[in-house]
Amino acid sequence: MTEQFYDSGFSPEAGSVPDECALPWIDERRYLIGGELRQWRGPLETVLSPLYVDGKQREIGVCPSLTETESLAAVEAVTAAWDNGRGVWPTMRLEERIAHVEDFILRMAAVRDEVVRRMVWEICKPLDDCRAEFDRTVTYLRATVDALKDLDHVSSRFVVEGGIYAQIRRAPLGPALCMGPFNYPLNETFTTLIPALIMGNPVIVKTPRIGKLLYAPLLSAFAGAFPAGVVNILFGNRNVAIPALASGRINVLAFIGSSNAADALRRFHPSPHRLRCVLGLDAKNAAIVLPCADMELTVAEAVSGALTFNGQRCTALKIFYVHASRSKEFLDRFSEAIGKLPMGTPWKQGVKITPLPVPGKVNELQGLVDEAVDMGARIANPRGGSFKGTLYYPALVAEVTAKMRLHAVEQFGPVVPVVSYTNVEQALEAVIASPYGQQASIFGTDPDAVAALVDPMVNQVCRVNINSQCQRGPDVFPFTGRKDSAEGTLSVSDALRVFSIRTLVAAKGSSLNKEIVSNIVRLRKSNFLSTDFLF
Ligand code: G3H
């Protein structure tokens, strides 16, 4: 691997940037509160790309570095929009809320290229994957509308039980704070934001710590599509999130990121039982490779599972337990596959390994690998763990043991720890001992051997993948975790549930009550008590 290779990978020449990724310096001063695009006159945050251009780290632009004052102004705005559940948004008929979301989808689609370009520069996700993230998000929003219609169909009839008539629907919970991660800065924020909104909750979005300028082209779309105060967008960091929670007026925290950050945030809320948390947290998804594994298939899934977007996915395979009889073959094939992974700028055709956006990440990975090697592990691929600037060559680390930090820590980067086992119980015990429980993968061809693992594993993690890498999608599938990996379940339909609560209007079946309810329904006097059918 030559110096020049690394240089062109993270430090391209200005002239080599393709037109579709060309991005002028961005001077963003706006933020959205109470339906108003406000102009910020205070301190600005300089947003840096992990890419260097002509040898200097590229400054993408600036955005507002908001403070407690703006955080509390946003709280005022969502509180007013909620109005103790009497606001226009929480009481609006579903078809009207759906119309607002559909209007937003059209406005959002119009700025796709601009959002994608910014995502490329801010997080260095490969260009095609940035486009896929945007399109997947739009598909998710449309599917959310359909799921809401399905949910409403079930709720639009009365239930009669024990002489009591009831209409059971899902009602909003109140103001929500949504915060997504840097690795899916658009998708993972929107998969909480839009379900929260469509169920009637006014929302504050705090943009991800990396991947924030891509929200700027969406500000006008939010302002134009939703009533005042229903969506509020803040740039900033913890000093924006903490005052909102400390105000006690946020009822739902939707957060995707580390459990440390989630714990640090939620404790600021003065009424812990009032705050509902929807959390997607750390994971250390394990792959167990059985003696009967089809190694070609296994390594193909393993490489994609561990190294897509540099391993920066919460669902990435983050540790491999490989039977000793197949270890050498696994490592040889994995090493060969890494050697073929295209590496470099996010716009390079077919690129898989790109510069890392988190400041200090390269050194953090180096520390994990060095410590493992000092304790007896070895790097099993040529050039593994070498780096320059923000570009880190994937390290396949063999002979990892439970004493090493690499065994327990979520590396969230292109480092692949491999543990060799002789009895599958060792692998299972390690999964049980892990504080995380999102997903796992089993690789094997013998149904008996696979079945023997499935039953114990489904009580450790929330998705067991057979001969397949871990992943969130398809988005209609439940996405959650046990132990320290999640709170609440997300999927197109589950997300509608976590941002709402089953609520009913009930009446004993007296002739007076029947007359009252029937009058209300017939003359459409209530938005809740209604048998209207959404088409
Ligand atoms: O970072 C976590 C994402 O939700 C994972 O989604 O499995 O589709 O990459 P994915």
Coordinates of C-alpha atoms and ligand atoms in Angstrom, one line a residue:
M1 CA 0.0 0.0 0.0
T2 CA 1.8 3.1 -1.1
E3 CA 1.8 6.6 0.5
Q4 CA 0.2 7.9 -2.7
F5 CA -2.7 5.4 -2.4
Y6 CA -3.5 6.5 1.1
D7 CA -3.1 10.1 0.1
S8 CA -5.6 9.9 -2.8
G9 CA -8.0 7.9 -0.5
F10 CA -8.5 10.6 2.1
S11 CA -6.8 13.6 0.6
P12 CA -8.0 13.9 -3.0
E13 CA -6.9 16.8 -5.3
A14 CA -9.6 19.5 -5.6
G15 CA -9.9 18.9 -9.4
S16 CA -10.6 15.2 -8.8
V17 CA -14.0 15.7 -7.1
P18 CA -16.8 14.7 -9.5
D19 CA -19.4 17.4 -10.3
E20 CA -22.2 15.4 -8.5
C21 CA -20.2 15.7 -5.3
A22 CA -19.0 19.3 -5.7
L23 CA -19.9 21.2 -2.6
P24 CA -19.4 24.9 -2.1
W25 CA -18.6 26.2 1.4
I26 CA -21.9 26.4 3.4
D27 CA -22.8 29.3 5.6
E28 CA -25.8 28.1 7.5
R29 CA -27.3 30.4 10.1
R30 CA -30.9 29.2 10.1
Y31 CA -32.7 27.0 12.6
L32 CA -36.4 26.1 13.0
I33 CA -38.5 27.0 16.0
G34 CA -42.3 27.5 16.2
G35 CA -42.6 27.4 12.4
E36 CA -40.2 30.2 12.0
L37 CA -36.8 29.9 10.2
R38 CA -34.8 32.0 12.7
Q39 CA -31.4 33.6 11.9
W40 CA -28.7 32.9 14.4
R41 CA -26.3 35.7 15.3
G42 CA -24.3 33.9 18.0
P43 CA -21.2 31.6 17.8
L44 CA -20.9 29.2 14.8
E45 CA -19.6 25.7 14.7
T46 CA -17.2 24.8 11.9
V47 CA -18.1 21.6 10.3
L48 CA -15.2 19.5 9.1
S49 CA -15.1 16.6 6.6
P50 CA -13.0 13.5 7.2
L51 CA -11.6 14.3 3.8
Y52 CA -8.6 16.4 3.2
V53 CA -8.5 18.4 0.0
D54 CA -5.1 19.4 -1.4
G55 CA -3.6 18.2 1.9
K56 CA -5.8 20.3 4.3
Q57 CA -8.8 19.0 6.2
R58 CA -11.8 20.3 4.3
E59 CA -14.0 22.7 6.1
I60 CA -17.6 22.1 4.8
G61 CA -19.0 25.2 6.3
V62 CA -20.6 26.5 9.5
C63 CA -23.8 26.1 11.3
P64 CA -25.3 27.6 14.5
S65 CA -23.9 26.5 17.8
L66 CA -27.2 26.9 19.7
T67 CA -27.5 27.2 23.4
E68 CA -29.9 26.6 26.3
T69 CA -31.9 29.7 25.3
E70 CA -32.8 28.2 21.9
S71 CA -33.4 24.8 23.4
L72 CA -35.9 26.3 25.9
A73 CA -37.5 28.3 23.1
A74 CA -38.1 25.0 21.2
V75 CA -39.6 23.5 24.3
E76 CA -42.0 26.4 24.5
A77 CA -42.9 25.8 20.8
V78 CA -43.6 22.1 21.3
T79 CA -45.5 22.8 24.5
A80 CA -47.7 25.3 22.7
A81 CA -48.2 22.9 19.8
W82 CA -49.2 20.1 22.2
D83 CA -51.3 22.5 24.4
N84 CA -51.9 19.7 26.9
G85 CA -53.2 17.5 24.2
R86 CA -55.6 20.1 22.9
G87 CA -53.4 21.5 20.2
V88 CA -54.3 21.5 16.5
W89 CA -51.8 18.8 15.7
P90 CA -52.6 16.2 18.4
T91 CA -56.3 16.6 17.8
M92 CA -56.2 16.7 14.0
R93 CA -57.9 14.1 11.9
L94 CA -55.5 11.4 10.7
E95 CA -56.1 12.0 7.0
E96 CA -55.1 15.7 7.6
R97 CA -51.9 14.6 9.4
I98 CA -51.2 12.2 6.6
A99 CA -51.6 15.0 4.1
H100 CA -49.0 17.1 5.9
V101 CA -46.5 14.2 5.9
E102 CA -47.2 13.5 2.2
D103 CA -46.6 17.2 1.4
F104 CA -43.3 16.9 3.3
I105 CA -42.3 13.8 1.4
L106 CA -42.6 15.8 -1.9
R107 CA -40.7 18.7 -0.6
M108 CA -38.0 16.4 0.8
A109 CA -37.6 14.5 -2.5
A110 CA -36.9 17.9 -4.2
V111 CA -33.7 18.3 -2.2
R112 CA -32.4 14.7 -2.5
D113 CA -29.2 15.6 -4.3
E114 CA -28.2 18.4 -2.0
V115 CA -28.8 16.2 1.1
V116 CA -26.8 13.3 -0.4
R117 CA -23.9 15.6 -1.4
R118 CA -23.6 16.9 2.2
M119 CA -23.9 13.4 3.6
V120 CA -21.0 12.3 1.4
W121 CA -18.8 15.1 2.7
E122 CA -19.9 15.0 6.3
I123 CA -19.7 11.2 7.0
C124 CA -17.9 9.8 4.0
K125 CA -20.5 7.1 3.4
P126 CA -20.1 5.8 -0.2
L127 CA -22.1 8.0 -2.6
D128 CA -24.4 5.1 -3.7
D129 CA -25.1 4.2 -0.1
C130 CA -25.9 7.9 0.7
R131 CA -28.4 7.8 -2.1
A132 CA -29.8 4.4 -0.9
E133 CA -30.1 5.9 2.6
F134 CA -32.2 8.8 1.3
D135 CA -34.4 6.6 -0.9
R136 CA -34.9 4.0 1.9
T137 CA -36.0 6.8 4.1
V138 CA -38.6 8.1 1.7
T139 CA -39.8 4.5 1.2
Y140 CA -40.0 4.2 5.0
L141 CA -42.2 7.4 5.2
R142 CA -44.6 6.1 2.6
A143 CA -44.8 2.7 4.4
T144 CA -45.5 4.6 7.7
V145 CA -48.5 6.3 6.1
D146 CA -49.8 2.9 4.9
A147 CA -49.2 1.3 8.3
L148 CA -51.1 4.1 10.0
K149 CA -54.0 3.5 7.7
D150 CA -54.0 -0.2 8.6
L151 CA -53.8 0.6 12.3
D152 CA -56.7 3.0 11.9
H153 CA -58.8 0.4 10.1
V154 CA -58.6 -1.8 13.2
S155 CA -59.4 1.1 15.5
S156 CA -62.3 2.6 13.6
R157 CA -64.9 0.1 14.9
F158 CA -66.4 -0.2 18.3
V159 CA -65.7 -3.1 20.6
V160 CA -68.5 -4.5 22.8
E161 CA -67.6 -6.5 25.9
G162 CA -69.6 -7.2 29.1
G163 CA -72.2 -4.7 28.1
I164 CA -69.7 -1.9 27.6
Y165 CA -69.1 -0.2 24.3
A166 CA -65.6 1.1 23.6
Q167 CA -63.6 2.6 20.9
I168 CA -59.9 1.9 21.4
R169 CA -57.4 4.0 19.5
R170 CA -53.8 5.1 19.9
A171 CA -53.3 8.6 21.2
P172 CA -50.1 10.7 21.2
L173 CA -47.8 10.9 24.2
G174 CA -46.8 14.6 23.9
P175 CA -43.7 16.5 23.0
A176 CA -40.8 14.3 21.8
L177 CA -37.1 14.9 21.4
C178 CA -35.6 12.9 18.6
M179 CA -31.8 12.4 18.2
G180 CA -30.2 10.1 15.6
P181 CA -26.6 8.9 15.1
F182 CA -23.9 9.9 12.7
N183 CA -23.8 6.7 10.7
Y184 CA -27.4 6.9 9.4
P185 CA -27.9 10.6 10.1
L186 CA -31.0 10.9 8.0
N187 CA -32.6 7.5 8.1
E188 CA -32.3 6.7 11.8
T189 CA -33.5 10.1 12.9
F190 CA -36.5 10.0 10.5
T191 CA -37.5 6.5 11.5
T192 CA -38.4 8.0 14.9
L193 CA -39.3 11.6 13.9
I194 CA -41.9 10.7 11.3
P195 CA -43.8 8.0 13.4
A196 CA -43.7 10.4 16.3
L197 CA -45.2 13.2 14.2
I198 CA -47.8 11.2 12.4
M199 CA -49.1 9.9 15.7
G200 CA -49.7 13.5 16.8
N201 CA -46.7 14.3 18.9
P202 CA -44.9 17.7 18.3
V203 CA -41.2 17.1 18.0
I204 CA -37.8 18.7 18.6
V205 CA -35.0 17.3 16.5
K206 CA -31.4 17.8 17.6
T207 CA -29.3 17.0 14.6
P208 CA -26.6 14.3 14.9
R209 CA -23.2 15.5 16.2
I210 CA -21.7 14.6 12.8
G211 CA -24.1 14.8 9.8
K212 CA -25.8 18.0 10.6
L213 CA -25.4 20.3 7.6
L214 CA -27.5 17.8 5.6
Y215 CA -30.5 19.0 7.6
A216 CA -30.2 22.5 6.3
P217 CA -31.8 21.8 2.9
L218 CA -34.7 20.2 4.8
L219 CA -35.5 23.2 7.0
S220 CA -37.8 24.9 4.5
A221 CA -39.5 21.6 3.8
F222 CA -40.3 21.2 7.5
A223 CA -41.4 24.8 7.9
G224 CA -43.6 24.6 4.8
A225 CA -45.2 21.2 5.4
F226 CA -46.1 21.3 9.1
P227 CA -48.1 23.7 11.3
A228 CA -46.1 26.1 13.6
G229 CA -44.2 24.4 16.4
V230 CA -44.9 20.8 15.3
V231 CA -41.3 20.3 14.1
N232 CA -38.4 22.2 15.5
I233 CA -34.8 21.7 14.3
L234 CA -31.9 22.6 16.5
F235 CA -28.2 22.4 15.7
G236 CA -25.9 21.9 18.7
N237 CA -24.8 19.3 21.1
R238 CA -25.6 18.1 24.7
N239 CA -26.1 21.7 25.8
V240 CA -29.1 21.8 23.6
A241 CA -30.5 18.3 24.5
I242 CA -30.0 18.6 28.3
P243 CA -32.1 21.8 28.9
A244 CA -34.9 20.4 26.9
L245 CA -35.0 17.2 29.0
A246 CA -34.4 19.1 32.3
S247 CA -37.4 21.3 31.5
G248 CA -39.6 18.3 32.3
R249 CA -41.8 19.1 29.4
I250 CA -40.5 16.4 27.0
N251 CA -42.6 13.2 27.3
V252 CA -40.6 11.0 24.8
L253 CA -36.9 10.7 24.2
A254 CA -36.1 8.9 21.0
F255 CA -32.3 8.4 20.9
I256 CA -30.1 6.2 18.7
G257 CA -26.5 6.1 19.9
S258 CA -24.4 4.9 22.8
S259 CA -25.9 3.7 26.1
N260 CA -23.6 6.1 28.0
A261 CA -25.0 9.1 26.2
A262 CA -28.6 7.9 26.6
D263 CA -28.0 7.3 30.3
A264 CA -26.4 10.7 30.7
L265 CA -29.3 12.4 29.0
R266 CA -32.3 10.7 30.5
R267 CA -31.3 11.4 34.1
F268 CA -31.8 15.1 33.5
H269 CA -35.6 14.6 33.2
P270 CA -37.2 15.5 36.6
S271 CA -40.0 12.9 36.2
P272 CA -38.3 9.7 35.1
H273 CA -41.6 7.8 35.0
R274 CA -43.2 10.3 32.7
L275 CA -40.4 10.1 30.2
R276 CA -40.9 7.3 27.7
C277 CA -37.6 6.3 26.1
V278 CA -37.2 4.7 22.7
L279 CA -33.6 3.8 22.5
G280 CA -31.3 2.0 20.0
L281 CA -28.0 1.6 21.7
D282 CA -24.7 -0.3 21.6
A283 CA -24.3 -3.8 20.1
K284 CA -21.6 -6.4 19.8
N285 CA -23.3 -8.7 17.3
A286 CA -21.6 -12.1 17.2
A287 CA -21.2 -14.5 14.4
I288 CA -20.8 -18.2 15.3
V289 CA -19.2 -20.2 12.6
L290 CA -19.9 -23.9 13.0
P291 CA -17.6 -26.7 11.8
C292 CA -20.2 -27.5 9.1
A293 CA -20.2 -23.9 7.7
D294 CA -20.2 -23.3 3.9
M295 CA -17.1 -21.2 4.0
E296 CA -17.6 -19.3 0.7
L297 CA -21.0 -18.1 1.7
T298 CA -19.9 -17.5 5.3
V299 CA -17.0 -15.2 4.3
A300 CA -19.1 -13.3 1.8
E301 CA -21.7 -12.5 4.5
A302 CA -19.0 -11.9 7.1
V303 CA -17.1 -9.4 5.1
S304 CA -20.2 -7.4 4.2
G305 CA -21.6 -7.8 7.7
A306 CA -18.4 -6.6 9.4
L307 CA -17.1 -4.0 7.0
T308 CA -19.9 -2.3 5.1
F309 CA -19.5 1.4 5.7
N310 CA -16.3 0.6 7.6
G311 CA -18.2 -1.4 10.2
Q312 CA -20.0 1.7 11.3
R313 CA -23.4 0.1 11.6
C314 CA -25.1 -0.7 14.9
T315 CA -26.0 -4.0 13.2
A316 CA -22.5 -4.8 12.0
L317 CA -21.0 -8.2 12.9
K318 CA -18.5 -7.1 15.6
I319 CA -17.0 -10.4 16.8
F320 CA -16.6 -13.9 15.2
Y321 CA -16.4 -17.2 17.0
V322 CA -15.0 -19.7 14.6
H323 CA -14.6 -23.4 15.2
A324 CA -10.9 -24.2 15.5
S325 CA -11.1 -26.8 12.7
R326 CA -12.1 -24.0 10.3
S327 CA -10.2 -21.0 11.7
K328 CA -7.3 -21.0 9.2
E329 CA -9.6 -21.3 6.2
F330 CA -11.9 -18.5 7.6
L331 CA -9.0 -16.2 8.2
D332 CA -7.3 -16.9 4.9
R333 CA -10.4 -16.3 2.9
F334 CA -11.4 -13.2 4.9
S335 CA -7.9 -11.7 4.5
E336 CA -8.0 -12.3 0.8
A337 CA -11.5 -10.7 0.6
I338 CA -10.3 -7.6 2.5
G339 CA -7.4 -7.3 0.0
K340 CA -10.0 -6.9 -2.8
L341 CA -12.2 -4.3 -1.0
P342 CA -12.0 -1.0 -2.9
M343 CA -10.8 1.8 -0.5
G344 CA -10.7 5.5 -0.9
T345 CA -12.9 8.5 -1.4
P346 CA -16.7 8.1 -1.1
W347 CA -17.3 8.8 -4.7
K348 CA -14.8 6.2 -6.0
Q349 CA -16.7 3.5 -7.9
G350 CA -17.6 0.5 -5.8
V351 CA -15.7 1.8 -2.8
K352 CA -16.2 0.0 0.5
I353 CA -13.6 1.4 2.9
T354 CA -13.7 5.2 3.3
P355 CA -12.2 7.8 5.7
L356 CA -13.6 7.7 9.2
P357 CA -15.6 10.7 10.4
V358 CA -15.3 10.5 14.1
P359 CA -12.4 12.6 15.4
G360 CA -9.8 10.4 17.1
K361 CA -11.3 7.2 15.8
V362 CA -8.2 5.9 14.1
N363 CA -6.2 6.2 17.3
E364 CA -9.0 4.5 19.3
L365 CA -8.9 1.6 16.9
Q366 CA -5.2 1.5 17.0
G367 CA -5.3 1.3 20.8
L368 CA -7.7 -1.6 20.8
V369 CA -5.7 -3.6 18.2
D370 CA -2.3 -2.8 19.8
E371 CA -3.6 -3.9 23.2
A372 CA -5.0 -7.2 21.7
V373 CA -1.6 -7.8 20.0
D374 CA 0.3 -7.1 23.2
M375 CA -1.9 -9.7 24.9
G376 CA -1.3 -12.4 22.3
A377 CA -3.6 -11.7 19.4
R378 CA -2.2 -11.3 15.8
I379 CA -3.2 -9.3 12.8
A380 CA -4.1 -11.9 10.2
N381 CA -4.2 -9.8 7.0
P382 CA -1.4 -7.9 5.2
R383 CA -1.4 -4.2 6.1
G384 CA -4.2 -4.7 8.6
G385 CA -4.5 -1.8 11.0
S386 CA -2.2 0.5 9.0
F387 CA -3.6 4.0 8.5
K388 CA -2.9 7.5 7.3
G389 CA -5.0 10.5 8.2
T390 CA -8.6 9.3 8.5
L391 CA -8.2 6.2 6.4
Y392 CA -7.8 3.0 8.3
Y393 CA -7.0 -0.3 6.6
P394 CA -9.3 -3.1 8.0
A395 CA -7.6 -5.2 10.6
L396 CA -8.5 -8.9 10.9
V397 CA -7.4 -9.8 14.4
A398 CA -7.0 -13.5 15.2
E399 CA -6.6 -15.3 18.5
V400 CA -8.7 -12.7 20.4
T401 CA -9.6 -13.8 23.9
A402 CA -12.1 -12.5 26.5
K403 CA -9.3 -10.7 28.4
M404 CA -8.9 -8.2 25.6
R405 CA -11.0 -5.0 25.4
L406 CA -11.5 -5.8 21.7
H407 CA -13.6 -8.8 22.8
A408 CA -16.1 -6.6 24.8
V409 CA -15.9 -3.1 23.4
E410 CA -18.1 -2.1 20.4
Q411 CA -15.4 -1.1 18.0
F412 CA -17.7 0.6 15.5
G413 CA -15.0 0.6 12.9
P414 CA -13.1 -1.6 10.5
V415 CA -11.6 -4.0 13.0
V416 CA -12.7 -7.7 12.9
P417 CA -11.9 -9.7 16.1
V418 CA -11.9 -13.5 15.6
V419 CA -12.0 -16.0 18.5
S420 CA -11.3 -19.6 17.9
Y421 CA -13.4 -22.2 19.9
T422 CA -13.4 -25.9 20.3
N423 CA -16.8 -26.4 21.9
V424 CA -19.7 -24.3 20.7
E425 CA -20.7 -23.8 24.4
Q426 CA -17.7 -21.4 24.7
A427 CA -19.2 -19.2 22.0
L428 CA -22.7 -19.4 23.5
E429 CA -21.3 -18.5 27.0
A430 CA -19.6 -15.5 25.5
V431 CA -22.8 -14.3 23.9
I432 CA -24.6 -14.8 27.3
A433 CA -21.8 -12.9 29.1
S434 CA -22.0 -9.9 26.8
P435 CA -23.9 -6.9 28.1
Y436 CA -25.5 -6.5 24.6
G437 CA -28.2 -8.4 22.9
Q438 CA -29.2 -7.0 19.6
Q439 CA -28.6 -9.7 16.9
A440 CA -26.4 -12.7 16.1
S441 CA -25.6 -14.8 13.1
I442 CA -25.1 -18.6 12.9
F443 CA -23.2 -20.0 10.0
G444 CA -23.6 -23.8 9.3
T445 CA -25.2 -26.3 7.0
D446 CA -26.3 -29.0 9.4
P447 CA -29.9 -28.3 10.6
D448 CA -29.3 -30.1 13.9
A449 CA -26.3 -28.0 14.7
V450 CA -28.0 -24.8 13.7
A451 CA -31.2 -25.7 15.6
A452 CA -29.2 -26.4 18.8
L453 CA -28.0 -22.8 18.7
V454 CA -31.3 -21.1 17.6
D455 CA -33.2 -21.8 20.8
P456 CA -30.7 -20.6 23.3
M457 CA -29.8 -17.6 21.1
V458 CA -33.3 -16.3 20.7
N459 CA -33.4 -15.6 24.4
Q460 CA -30.2 -13.7 24.2
V461 CA -30.7 -11.5 21.2
C462 CA -33.7 -10.2 19.3
R463 CA -32.8 -11.5 15.8
V464 CA -31.0 -14.6 14.9
N465 CA -29.8 -14.7 11.3
I466 CA -29.0 -18.1 9.7
N467 CA -26.2 -18.0 7.1
S468 CA -26.9 -14.3 6.8
Q469 CA -25.3 -11.2 8.2
C470 CA -27.1 -9.1 10.8
Q471 CA -29.1 -6.2 9.5
R472 CA -32.0 -4.0 10.4
G473 CA -34.0 -4.4 7.2
P474 CA -36.4 -5.1 5.8
D475 CA -37.8 -2.2 7.7
V476 CA -41.1 -3.9 8.4
F477 CA -39.3 -6.4 10.6
P478 CA -39.0 -5.6 14.3
F479 CA -35.7 -3.9 15.2
T480 CA -34.8 -4.0 18.8
G481 CA -32.4 -5.5 21.4
R482 CA -32.2 -7.1 24.8
K483 CA -30.0 -6.2 27.7
D484 CA -28.1 -2.9 27.1
S485 CA -28.9 -2.8 23.4
A486 CA -32.3 -1.1 23.2
E487 CA -35.5 0.0 24.8
G488 CA -38.6 -0.3 22.7
T489 CA -39.1 -1.8 19.3
L490 CA -38.9 0.0 16.0
S491 CA -40.3 -1.1 12.6
V492 CA -42.6 0.6 10.3
S493 CA -45.6 -0.5 12.4
D494 CA -44.0 -0.9 15.8
A495 CA -42.8 2.7 15.7
L496 CA -46.3 4.0 15.5
R497 CA -47.0 2.1 18.7
V498 CA -44.0 3.3 20.7
F499 CA -45.0 6.9 20.1
S500 CA -48.6 6.5 21.2
I501 CA -50.6 4.9 23.9
R502 CA -53.7 2.8 23.7
T503 CA -56.6 5.0 24.9
L504 CA -60.3 4.3 24.9
V505 CA -63.6 6.0 25.2
A506 CA -66.0 3.6 26.9
A507 CA -69.7 3.7 27.9
K508 CA -72.1 1.3 29.5
G509 CA -74.7 0.3 26.9
S510 CA -77.6 2.3 28.2
S511 CA -80.0 3.7 25.7
L512 CA -78.9 7.2 26.7
N513 CA -75.2 6.4 26.1
K514 CA -76.0 4.7 22.8
E515 CA -77.9 7.8 21.7
I516 CA -75.1 10.1 22.7
V517 CA -72.3 8.1 21.1
S518 CA -74.3 7.5 18.0
N519 CA -75.0 11.2 17.7
I520 CA -71.3 12.1 18.1
V521 CA -70.3 9.6 15.5
R522 CA -73.1 10.3 13.0
L523 CA -72.6 14.0 13.0
R524 CA -68.7 13.7 13.2
K525 CA -68.4 15.7 16.3
S526 CA -65.2 14.1 17.5
N527 CA -62.0 13.2 15.8
F528 CA -61.3 10.3 18.2
L529 CA -64.7 8.9 18.6
S530 CA -65.3 8.2 14.9
T531 CA -65.9 5.3 12.5
D532 CA -64.5 7.2 9.5
F533 CA -62.5 4.8 7.3
L534 CA -59.2 6.0 5.8
F535 CA -58.7 5.0 2.2
Ligands
G3H1 O1 -26.7 1.5 12.5 C1 -27.7 0.8 12.6 C2 -28.7 0.7 11.4 O2 -30.0 0.8 11.8 C3 -28.4 -0.5 10.7 O3 -29.2 -0.6 9.6 O4 -28.6 -3.0 9.1 O5 -29.8 -1.6 7.5 O6 -27.4 -1.2 8.0 P1 -28.7 -1.7 8.5

